[in-house]
Short mmCIF file of C-alpha atoms in Angstrom, two decimals:
data_model
loop_
_atom_site.label_atom_id
_atom_site.label_comp_id
_atom_site.label_asym_id
_atom_site.label_seq_id
_atom_site.Cartn_x
_atom_site.Cartn_y
_atom_site.Cartn_z
CA MET M 1 73.36 95.23 95.52
CA ARG M 2 76.01 93.27 96.43
CA LYS M 3 77.63 93.69 99.54
CA ILE M 4 81.59 93.22 99.88
CA TYR M 5 83.27 92.90 103.10
CA ILE M 6 86.60 94.01 103.34
CA LEU M 7 89.33 91.37 105.62
CA ARG M 8 91.20 93.78 108.17
CA GLU M 9 94.37 93.63 109.40
CA ASN M 10 93.58 92.34 112.86
CA GLU M 11 90.29 89.97 112.45
CA GLU M 12 90.61 88.56 116.07
CA ASP M 13 87.34 89.55 117.50
CA GLY M 14 86.00 86.79 116.00
CA ARG M 15 82.50 88.50 113.75
CA LEU M 16 84.52 87.30 111.02
CA LEU M 17 84.77 83.63 111.61
CA ALA M 18 81.29 84.39 112.69
CA ALA M 19 79.74 85.21 109.81
CA LEU M 20 81.65 82.63 107.97
CA GLU M 21 79.81 79.10 110.24
CA ALA M 22 76.36 81.93 109.66
CA ALA M 23 76.98 81.46 105.81
CA GLY M 24 77.68 78.05 106.01
CA LEU M 25 81.63 78.53 105.25
CA SER M 26 85.31 76.46 106.17
CA THR M 27 87.54 78.94 108.51
CA ASP M 28 89.44 77.07 107.64
CA GLU M 29 91.46 80.40 105.23
CA SER M 30 93.42 77.92 103.61
CA GLU M 31 90.24 77.38 101.74
CA PHE M 32 88.98 81.02 100.93
CA THR M 33 88.55 82.65 97.80
CA ASN M 34 88.08 85.28 95.93
CA PRO M 35 85.18 85.54 94.07
CA THR M 36 86.43 85.28 90.72
CA CYS M 37 84.63 87.38 87.23
CA PRO M 38 81.40 85.59 86.45
CA LEU M 39 82.34 86.36 82.24
CA CYS M 40 85.50 84.79 82.03
CA GLY M 41 87.34 83.27 85.85
CA SER M 42 89.22 85.37 85.73
CA SER M 43 90.03 87.24 89.52
CA THR M 44 89.07 89.96 90.74
CA LEU M 45 90.06 93.77 92.51
CA LEU M 46 87.85 96.25 93.44
CA ALA M 47 87.49 99.73 91.99
CA TYR M 48 85.22 103.21 93.93
CA THR M 49 84.67 106.17 91.86
CA LYS M 50 84.47 109.89 94.06
CA GLY M 51 83.82 112.68 91.25
CA GLU M 52 85.61 112.04 87.53
CA GLN M 53 88.54 109.99 90.42
CA PHE M 54 88.02 106.07 88.94
CA GLU M 55 90.38 104.10 91.70
CA LEU M 56 91.20 100.56 91.33
CA LEU M 57 92.55 98.77 94.08
CA THR M 58 96.11 97.11 93.60
CA TRP M 59 97.79 97.22 97.01
CA TYR M 60 98.08 94.64 100.11
CA GLU M 61 96.02 96.37 102.63
CA ILE M 62 93.26 97.93 102.17
CA ASP M 63 91.92 100.22 105.23
CA ASP M 64 88.95 101.77 107.32
CA ASP M 65 89.08 105.14 105.28
CA GLU M 66 90.11 103.89 102.29
CA GLY M 67 87.33 105.23 99.69
CA ALA M 68 85.77 107.48 102.26
CA GLY M 69 83.04 109.75 100.90
CA ALA M 70 83.02 107.05 97.61
CA ASP M 71 79.67 108.00 94.53
CA ALA M 72 79.30 104.16 93.96
CA TRP M 73 82.08 101.23 94.36
CA TYR M 74 83.02 98.25 92.30
CA LEU M 75 83.62 95.04 91.77
CA VAL M 76 85.29 94.36 88.13
CA CYS M 77 87.20 91.83 86.49
CA SER M 78 91.77 92.07 86.76
CA GLY M 79 91.65 90.65 82.89
CA PHE M 80 93.20 93.34 80.46
CA GLU M 81 90.31 92.01 77.87
CA CYS M 82 87.45 91.50 79.77
CA THR M 83 84.80 94.31 80.01
CA TYR M 84 83.04 92.83 83.84
CA GLU M 85 82.00 95.32 86.51
CA GLU M 86 79.35 95.13 88.47
CA GLU M 87 78.76 98.20 90.98
CA VAL M 88 78.27 96.32 94.70
CA GLU M 89 78.03 98.13 98.37
CA ARG M 90 80.95 98.27 100.81
CA VAL M 91 79.79 97.36 104.42
CA PHE M 92 81.86 97.05 107.80
CA ASP M 93 79.75 94.12 109.15
CA PRO M 94 80.41 90.47 107.67
CA MET M 95 77.67 89.32 108.48
CA GLY M 96 75.49 88.35 105.46
CA ALA M 97 78.05 90.13 103.71
CA THR M 98 80.58 88.94 100.82
CA ALA M 99 84.24 88.65 102.03
CA PHE M 100 87.43 89.79 99.91
CA ASP M 101 90.89 89.31 100.77
CA GLN M 102 92.46 92.43 99.40
CA GLU M 103 96.22 90.71 99.57
CA VAL M 104 94.69 87.44 97.89
CA ALA M 105 92.97 89.80 95.41
CA HIS M 106 96.78 91.39 95.39
CA HIS M 107 98.42 88.39 95.64
CA GLN M 108 96.48 87.57 92.41
CA PHE M 109 96.83 90.41 89.45
CA ASP M 110 100.27 90.68 90.25
CA GLU M 111 100.53 87.47 89.35
CA TYR M 112 98.99 88.00 86.28
CA SER M 113 100.05 91.58 85.40
CA GLY M 114 103.78 90.78 86.99
CA MET M 115 102.94 94.07 87.62
CA LEU M 116 105.92 94.50 90.97
CA GLU M 117 108.68 92.10 88.60
CA ARG M 118 108.93 93.04 85.50
CA THR M 119 111.80 95.49 84.92
CA PRO M 120 111.21 99.70 83.73
CA VAL M 121 111.92 97.55 80.42
CA GLY M 122 108.72 95.18 81.04
CA LEU M 123 106.71 98.25 81.61
CA LYS M 124 107.85 99.16 78.62
CA TYR M 125 105.95 96.79 77.01
CA LEU M 126 103.04 96.08 78.93
CA ILE M 127 102.95 100.88 79.02
CA SER M 128 102.81 99.81 75.26
CA TYR M 129 99.77 97.75 74.96
CA LEU M 130 98.16 99.23 77.50
CA GLN M 131 97.79 102.79 75.51
CA SER M 132 97.25 100.28 72.31
CA ALA M 133 94.65 98.62 73.98
CA LEU M 134 92.73 102.55 75.34
CA GLU M 135 93.26 103.27 71.49
CA GLU M 136 91.31 100.99 69.97
CA ALA M 137 87.94 101.10 73.10
CA PRO M 138 88.42 103.43 76.02
CA ASN M 139 88.32 101.81 79.29
CA ARG M 140 88.63 103.63 83.07
CA LYS M 141 90.02 99.91 84.76
CA LEU M 142 92.71 99.97 82.05
CA GLU M 143 93.17 103.42 82.38
CA ALA M 144 94.12 103.61 85.68
CA VAL M 145 96.29 100.08 85.74
CA LEU M 146 98.42 102.59 82.95
CA ASP M 147 98.63 104.54 85.90
CA GLU M 148 100.69 103.21 87.86
CA ALA M 149 103.09 101.45 85.02
CA GLU M 150 103.91 104.44 84.80
CA TRP M 151 104.05 105.40 88.22
CA ARG M 152 106.69 102.23 88.67
CA TYR M 153 108.52 102.92 85.80
CA GLU M 154 109.08 106.29 86.99
CA LYS M 155 109.67 105.37 90.09
CA ASP M 156 111.89 102.95 89.08
CA VAL M 157 114.02 104.71 86.84
CA LYS M 158 114.39 107.14 89.26
CA GLN M 159 116.05 104.98 91.36
CA ALA M 160 117.87 104.27 89.00
CA ARG M 161 119.03 107.98 88.58
CA LYS M 162 119.94 107.59 92.64
CA TRP M 163 122.09 104.82 92.36
CA ILE M 164 124.04 105.71 88.84
CA ASN M 165 124.80 109.61 90.77
CA GLN M 166 126.17 108.43 92.80
CA VAL M 167 128.99 106.01 91.95
CA PRO M 168 132.36 107.14 91.11
CA LEU M 169 134.27 107.26 88.38
CA GLY M 170 136.30 104.18 88.17
CA LYS M 171 134.40 101.88 90.33
CA ARG M 172 133.77 98.16 89.60
CA VAL M 173 130.18 97.44 89.10
CA ARG M 174 127.83 94.93 88.99
CA PHE M 175 124.07 94.94 87.30
CA ARG M 176 121.57 92.61 85.61
CA HIS M 177 121.19 94.28 82.12
CA THR M 178 117.28 94.16 80.25
CA ASP M 179 118.75 94.83 76.12
CA GLU M 180 114.86 96.02 74.74
CA ALA M 181 116.51 95.67 70.85
CA ALA M 182 117.53 92.13 71.60
CA ASP M 183 115.55 91.46 74.23
CA THR M 184 117.90 90.25 76.09
CA ALA M 185 118.76 89.96 79.93
CA ASP M 186 122.26 89.83 81.25
CA GLU M 187 124.64 89.99 84.42
CA ILE M 188 127.42 91.91 83.60
CA GLU M 189 130.27 93.79 85.37
CA GLY M 190 132.67 96.77 84.77
CA THR M 191 134.08 99.78 85.05
CA PHE M 192 131.93 103.27 85.95
CA VAL M 193 133.29 105.83 83.30
CA SER M 194 131.17 108.80 83.63
CA ALA M 195 127.21 108.69 84.01
CA THR M 196 125.72 111.01 81.07
CA ASP M 197 121.89 112.48 79.65
CA GLU M 198 120.43 108.77 79.57
CA GLY M 199 122.18 106.50 81.70
CA PHE M 200 126.60 105.69 82.00
CA LEU M 201 129.21 104.75 80.26
CA LEU M 202 130.89 101.60 81.67
CA LEU M 203 134.06 99.89 79.78
CA ARG M 204 132.86 95.86 80.20
CA ALA M 205 134.42 93.49 81.70
CA PRO M 206 136.45 90.91 80.03
CA ASP M 207 137.61 92.99 76.94
CA GLU M 208 136.73 96.83 78.36
CA GLN M 209 134.71 98.52 75.17
CA MET M 210 133.09 100.44 75.92
CA MET M 211 129.50 100.52 76.53
CA LEU M 212 126.53 102.62 77.07
CA VAL M 213 123.40 102.00 79.07
CA LYS M 214 120.03 103.69 79.23
CA ALA M 215 119.16 103.72 82.84
CA ASP M 216 116.16 102.25 82.58
CA GLU M 217 117.91 98.45 80.99
CA ILE M 218 119.31 98.49 85.02
CA TYR M 219 118.07 96.25 87.19
CA SER M 220 119.39 94.44 90.86
CA TRP M 221 122.49 96.57 90.43
CA GLU M 222 125.37 96.33 93.47
CA PRO M 223 127.90 97.43 95.10
CA ARG M 224 124.13 98.86 97.29
CA LYS M 225 126.17 101.84 98.29
CA PRO M 226 128.94 102.49 95.85
CA ALA M 227 130.81 105.54 97.52
CA VAL M 228 131.34 102.33 100.77
CA GLU M 229 130.99 99.12 98.68
CA GLU M 230 132.66 96.56 96.62
CA ILE M 231 130.53 94.36 95.02
CA SER M 232 130.63 90.82 96.85
CA GLU M 233 132.06 87.32 95.68
CA ARG M 234 130.33 84.58 94.16
CA ARG M 235 131.28 81.22 95.47
CA LYS M 236 132.07 78.83 93.22
CA GLY M 237 131.09 75.09 94.05
CA LEU M 238 130.36 74.02 97.71
CA LYS M 239 132.69 74.21 100.32
CA VAL M 240 132.63 72.90 103.18
CA ILE M 241 131.48 74.89 105.87
CA ASP M 242 134.11 75.18 108.88
CA ARG M 243 132.05 75.21 111.89
CA SER M 244 134.67 76.80 114.58
CA ASP M 245 137.69 79.22 114.38
CA LYS M 246 140.76 79.13 115.23
CA ASP M 247 140.52 80.43 118.60
CA GLY M 248 136.92 77.48 118.77
CA LYS M 249 134.21 79.76 118.64
CA PRO M 250 131.25 78.17 116.57
CA ARG M 251 130.47 79.76 112.76
CA MET M 252 127.43 78.24 112.32
CA ILE M 253 124.84 79.84 115.44
CA TYR M 254 121.19 78.19 115.95
CA MET M 255 119.08 80.79 116.44
CA CYS M 256 116.54 80.49 119.73
CA GLY M 257 113.21 78.87 119.12
CA SER M 258 109.68 80.60 119.41
CA ARG M 259 109.13 83.51 122.64
CA ASP M 260 105.77 83.46 121.04
CA ILE M 261 103.45 82.09 123.43
CA ILE M 262 99.87 81.54 124.04
CA VAL M 263 97.92 80.14 127.57
CA VAL M 264 94.30 77.39 126.66
CA GLN M 265 93.07 76.22 129.82
CA GLY M 266 96.50 76.75 131.21
CA HIS M 267 97.87 75.79 129.29
CA HIS M 268 101.93 77.06 127.50
CA LEU M 269 101.77 77.01 123.70
CA HIS M 270 104.01 77.67 121.45
CA VAL M 271 102.58 80.16 118.15
CA ASN M 272 103.21 79.39 115.33
CA HIS M 273 100.74 82.39 113.08
CA ILE M 274 97.99 84.01 112.97
CA ASP M 275 96.31 84.25 110.07
CA ARG M 276 93.50 86.42 107.97
CA TYR M 277 90.91 85.03 110.02
CA GLY M 278 92.10 86.23 113.34
CA GLN M 279 93.00 82.47 115.02
CA TYR M 280 96.01 81.05 116.67
CA HIS M 281 98.23 78.11 115.05
CA VAL M 282 99.79 76.57 117.52
CA TYR M 283 101.75 74.05 118.28
CA SER M 284 103.29 72.24 121.67
CA SER M 285 105.69 68.69 122.75
CA ASP M 286 103.67 68.42 126.05
CA PRO M 287 101.54 65.08 126.09
CA THR M 288 99.02 66.48 128.89
CA ALA M 289 98.40 69.88 127.13
CA ALA M 290 97.91 67.94 123.54
CA ALA M 291 95.26 65.78 124.82
CA ALA M 292 93.50 68.19 127.22
CA LEU M 293 93.15 70.45 123.56
CA SER M 294 92.42 67.85 121.54
CA LEU M 295 96.04 68.81 119.39
CA GLU M 296 96.39 67.03 116.56
CA ALA M 297 99.99 64.60 116.20
CA GLN M 298 101.89 66.08 113.86
CA GLY M 299 105.51 63.94 114.76
CA ASN M 300 106.82 62.40 117.33
CA ALA M 301 106.14 64.57 121.09
CA TYR M 302 105.05 68.18 118.60
CA TRP M 303 101.15 68.91 118.52
CA GLU M 304 99.50 71.17 116.71
CA GLY M 305 96.02 73.08 117.31
CA VAL M 306 93.79 76.03 116.30
CA PHE M 307 92.22 78.61 118.78
CA ARG M 308 90.40 81.36 118.70
CA ARG M 309 91.00 84.47 120.51
CA SER M 310 88.35 84.47 122.63
CA ASP M 311 89.46 81.26 124.19
CA VAL M 312 93.29 82.25 124.94
CA GLU M 313 93.22 83.18 128.09
CA ALA M 314 97.05 85.30 127.93
CA ARG M 315 99.71 85.92 125.34
CA TYR M 316 103.34 86.89 126.30
CA GLU M 317 106.26 86.54 125.37
CA VAL M 318 109.69 85.06 127.17
CA GLY M 319 112.73 86.80 126.61
CA HIS M 320 116.64 83.94 127.76
CA PHE M 321 118.64 86.31 129.55
CA VAL M 322 122.40 84.97 130.53
CA LYS M 323 124.77 87.16 133.42
CA VAL M 324 128.70 86.54 132.13
CA LYS M 325 130.94 88.66 133.97
CA GLY M 326 128.35 90.23 136.30
CA HIS M 327 126.72 91.61 133.32
CA TRP M 328 123.36 90.44 131.86
CA LEU M 329 122.71 89.95 128.30
CA GLU M 330 120.09 88.49 125.88
CA GLN M 331 120.27 85.34 124.37
CA HIS M 332 119.15 85.18 120.65
CA GLY M 333 121.57 81.41 119.70
CA VAL M 334 123.22 78.18 121.26
CA GLY M 335 126.23 77.02 119.32
CA GLY M 336 129.06 74.13 119.41
CA LYS M 337 125.80 71.73 120.46
CA ASN M 338 124.61 73.78 123.43
CA THR M 339 127.80 74.84 124.53
CA TRP M 340 128.42 77.83 124.03
CA VAL M 341 125.97 80.78 124.95
CA ALA M 342 124.99 83.80 121.92
CA VAL M 343 124.69 87.41 123.22
CA HIS M 344 123.62 91.24 121.71
CA THR M 345 123.07 93.69 124.22
CA GLU M 346 122.11 97.46 123.20
CA ASP M 347 123.75 99.16 125.58
CA PRO M 348 127.08 100.45 125.50
CA ASP M 349 128.71 100.18 128.21
CA ILE M 350 128.94 96.74 128.53
CA ALA M 351 129.71 96.30 124.92
CA ALA M 352 133.18 97.89 125.89
CA ALA M 353 133.02 96.37 129.25
CA LEU M 354 132.51 92.73 127.07
CA GLY M 355 134.61 93.08 124.25
CA LEU M 356 131.17 93.35 122.14
CA GLU M 357 131.16 93.01 118.30
CA GLU M 358 128.70 95.81 116.96
CA GLN M 359 127.06 93.79 114.90
CA THR M 360 126.18 95.45 110.96
CA PRO M 361 122.20 96.49 110.17
CA LEU M 362 120.84 94.83 107.50
CA PHE M 363 119.32 97.90 105.89
CA PRO M 364 121.89 100.66 107.27
CA PRO M 365 120.36 104.37 108.22
CA GLU M 366 119.91 106.49 105.52
CA THR M 367 118.15 109.33 105.90
CA GLU M 368 118.46 112.39 109.53
CA GLU M 369 115.32 110.64 110.55
CA GLU M 370 116.37 106.84 110.25
CA ARG M 371 119.51 107.92 112.28
CA GLN M 372 118.22 109.21 115.41
CA ARG M 373 115.71 106.02 115.51
CA TYR M 374 118.47 104.09 115.00
CA ARG M 375 119.81 102.03 118.01
CA PRO M 376 122.84 99.52 117.26
CA ARG M 377 123.30 96.29 118.94
CA TRP M 378 126.73 94.14 119.44
CA THR M 379 126.23 90.52 119.52
CA GLY M 380 128.78 88.18 121.02
CA LEU M 381 130.66 84.17 121.70
CA PHE M 382 130.49 82.71 125.71
CA PRO M 383 130.93 79.25 127.03
CA ASN M 384 128.44 78.06 129.45
CA GLU M 385 131.58 77.76 130.91
CA GLU M 386 131.11 82.30 131.50
CA VAL M 387 127.72 82.38 132.11
CA GLU M 388 126.78 82.61 135.80
CA GLU M 389 123.61 82.55 135.45
CA ARG M 390 120.53 82.25 132.95
CA LYS M 391 117.47 83.80 133.17
CA GLU M 392 113.54 83.73 131.53
CA VAL M 393 111.29 87.13 131.71
CA ARG M 394 107.75 87.07 130.22
CA THR M 395 106.69 89.97 128.95
CA TYR M 396 102.83 90.28 128.57
CA ARG M 397 100.39 91.13 126.12
CA TRP M 398 97.45 90.23 128.20
CA PRO M 399 96.82 90.94 130.48
CA LEU M 400 98.79 93.01 131.89
CA PRO M 401 100.03 92.42 135.06
CA GLU M 402 98.87 95.02 137.79
CA LEU M 403 100.43 98.63 138.18
CA GLN M 404 102.45 98.10 141.42
CA VAL M 405 102.22 101.55 143.89
CA PRO M 406 104.72 102.26 146.37
CA GLU M 407 103.83 102.95 148.73
CA ALA M 408 105.07 106.36 150.30
#
């Protein structure tokens, strides 16, 4: 029986890399492929049985305890019309096993089925197809896909109804509309009249004709919070960006670069990303580090390399701070050709003293729990002439600085 090892979210212990090398496989993440269906060549999915339950795994990640106590694990074809199904053994040691990346499987299945991208109307078509296919030949894989499609449809409609119930009468709204009968998708704007059992009534712009809109025909609506927001205005054509306000403050802010640093053989390298195998992809503009570590040149004074966790001596994050009018602020960007600093703070007293503006969160807290956890942030811009001091602060992930215990 084939052994299947599911990639973990964190593979930095090097066990997977050792298993790949032992099997003569590449440790380049870009060359990885999941097992394919031996009958039709399609991508595969994992599934398991537990009693009468058949669980098809289509999510991004799978926890170690997923399927605990399962009666059996299976590798199945993702294609709707293919019946390939192979019993496998799930193992937690990659040595001698076939590696399986659940994130890859999820994206491949979503590309094939369109499960995430489908509108509610599109999901209805998929549900109808699956129901017809199951009437012709019972199939537990398709039954599982049908359950997920029905769940997603109900969830989308529930979200649409929640939005409909929040729209005040007479509110101007905009949304994407899928007409099931005409098989068209249009963007519609109009004035909300009233909610109905099926959806809502709308005076459609520009002729203000009455229109009945069903809840499962809408998606991508705005304003997202109809009780307080207004719909955004479109940009018409390209506009020249005014890079400074009337008071001289820059409007174009360049964010600070990578602050995630690792140390390899005493050389400090910027972390680009950590791949699925737990390898650190780094870059540097230091020619000495590039020569010592055999980094590959990618441009003028720019080198890249890949290292294992076992190669890394330390990892830390760098924070940039500036002192303005006696207050320390964290710097997150620069503007005006490095003549201004963009800063922020979570201290309301400092914000008030310096006249900083409260930042509008990208996703405002909605629930009471989110509101309790939310910490407001204030931002501002200052010219370099007002900066009294600058400093960098390192926050180590490892090794942790020794605990300093003051003498009694």
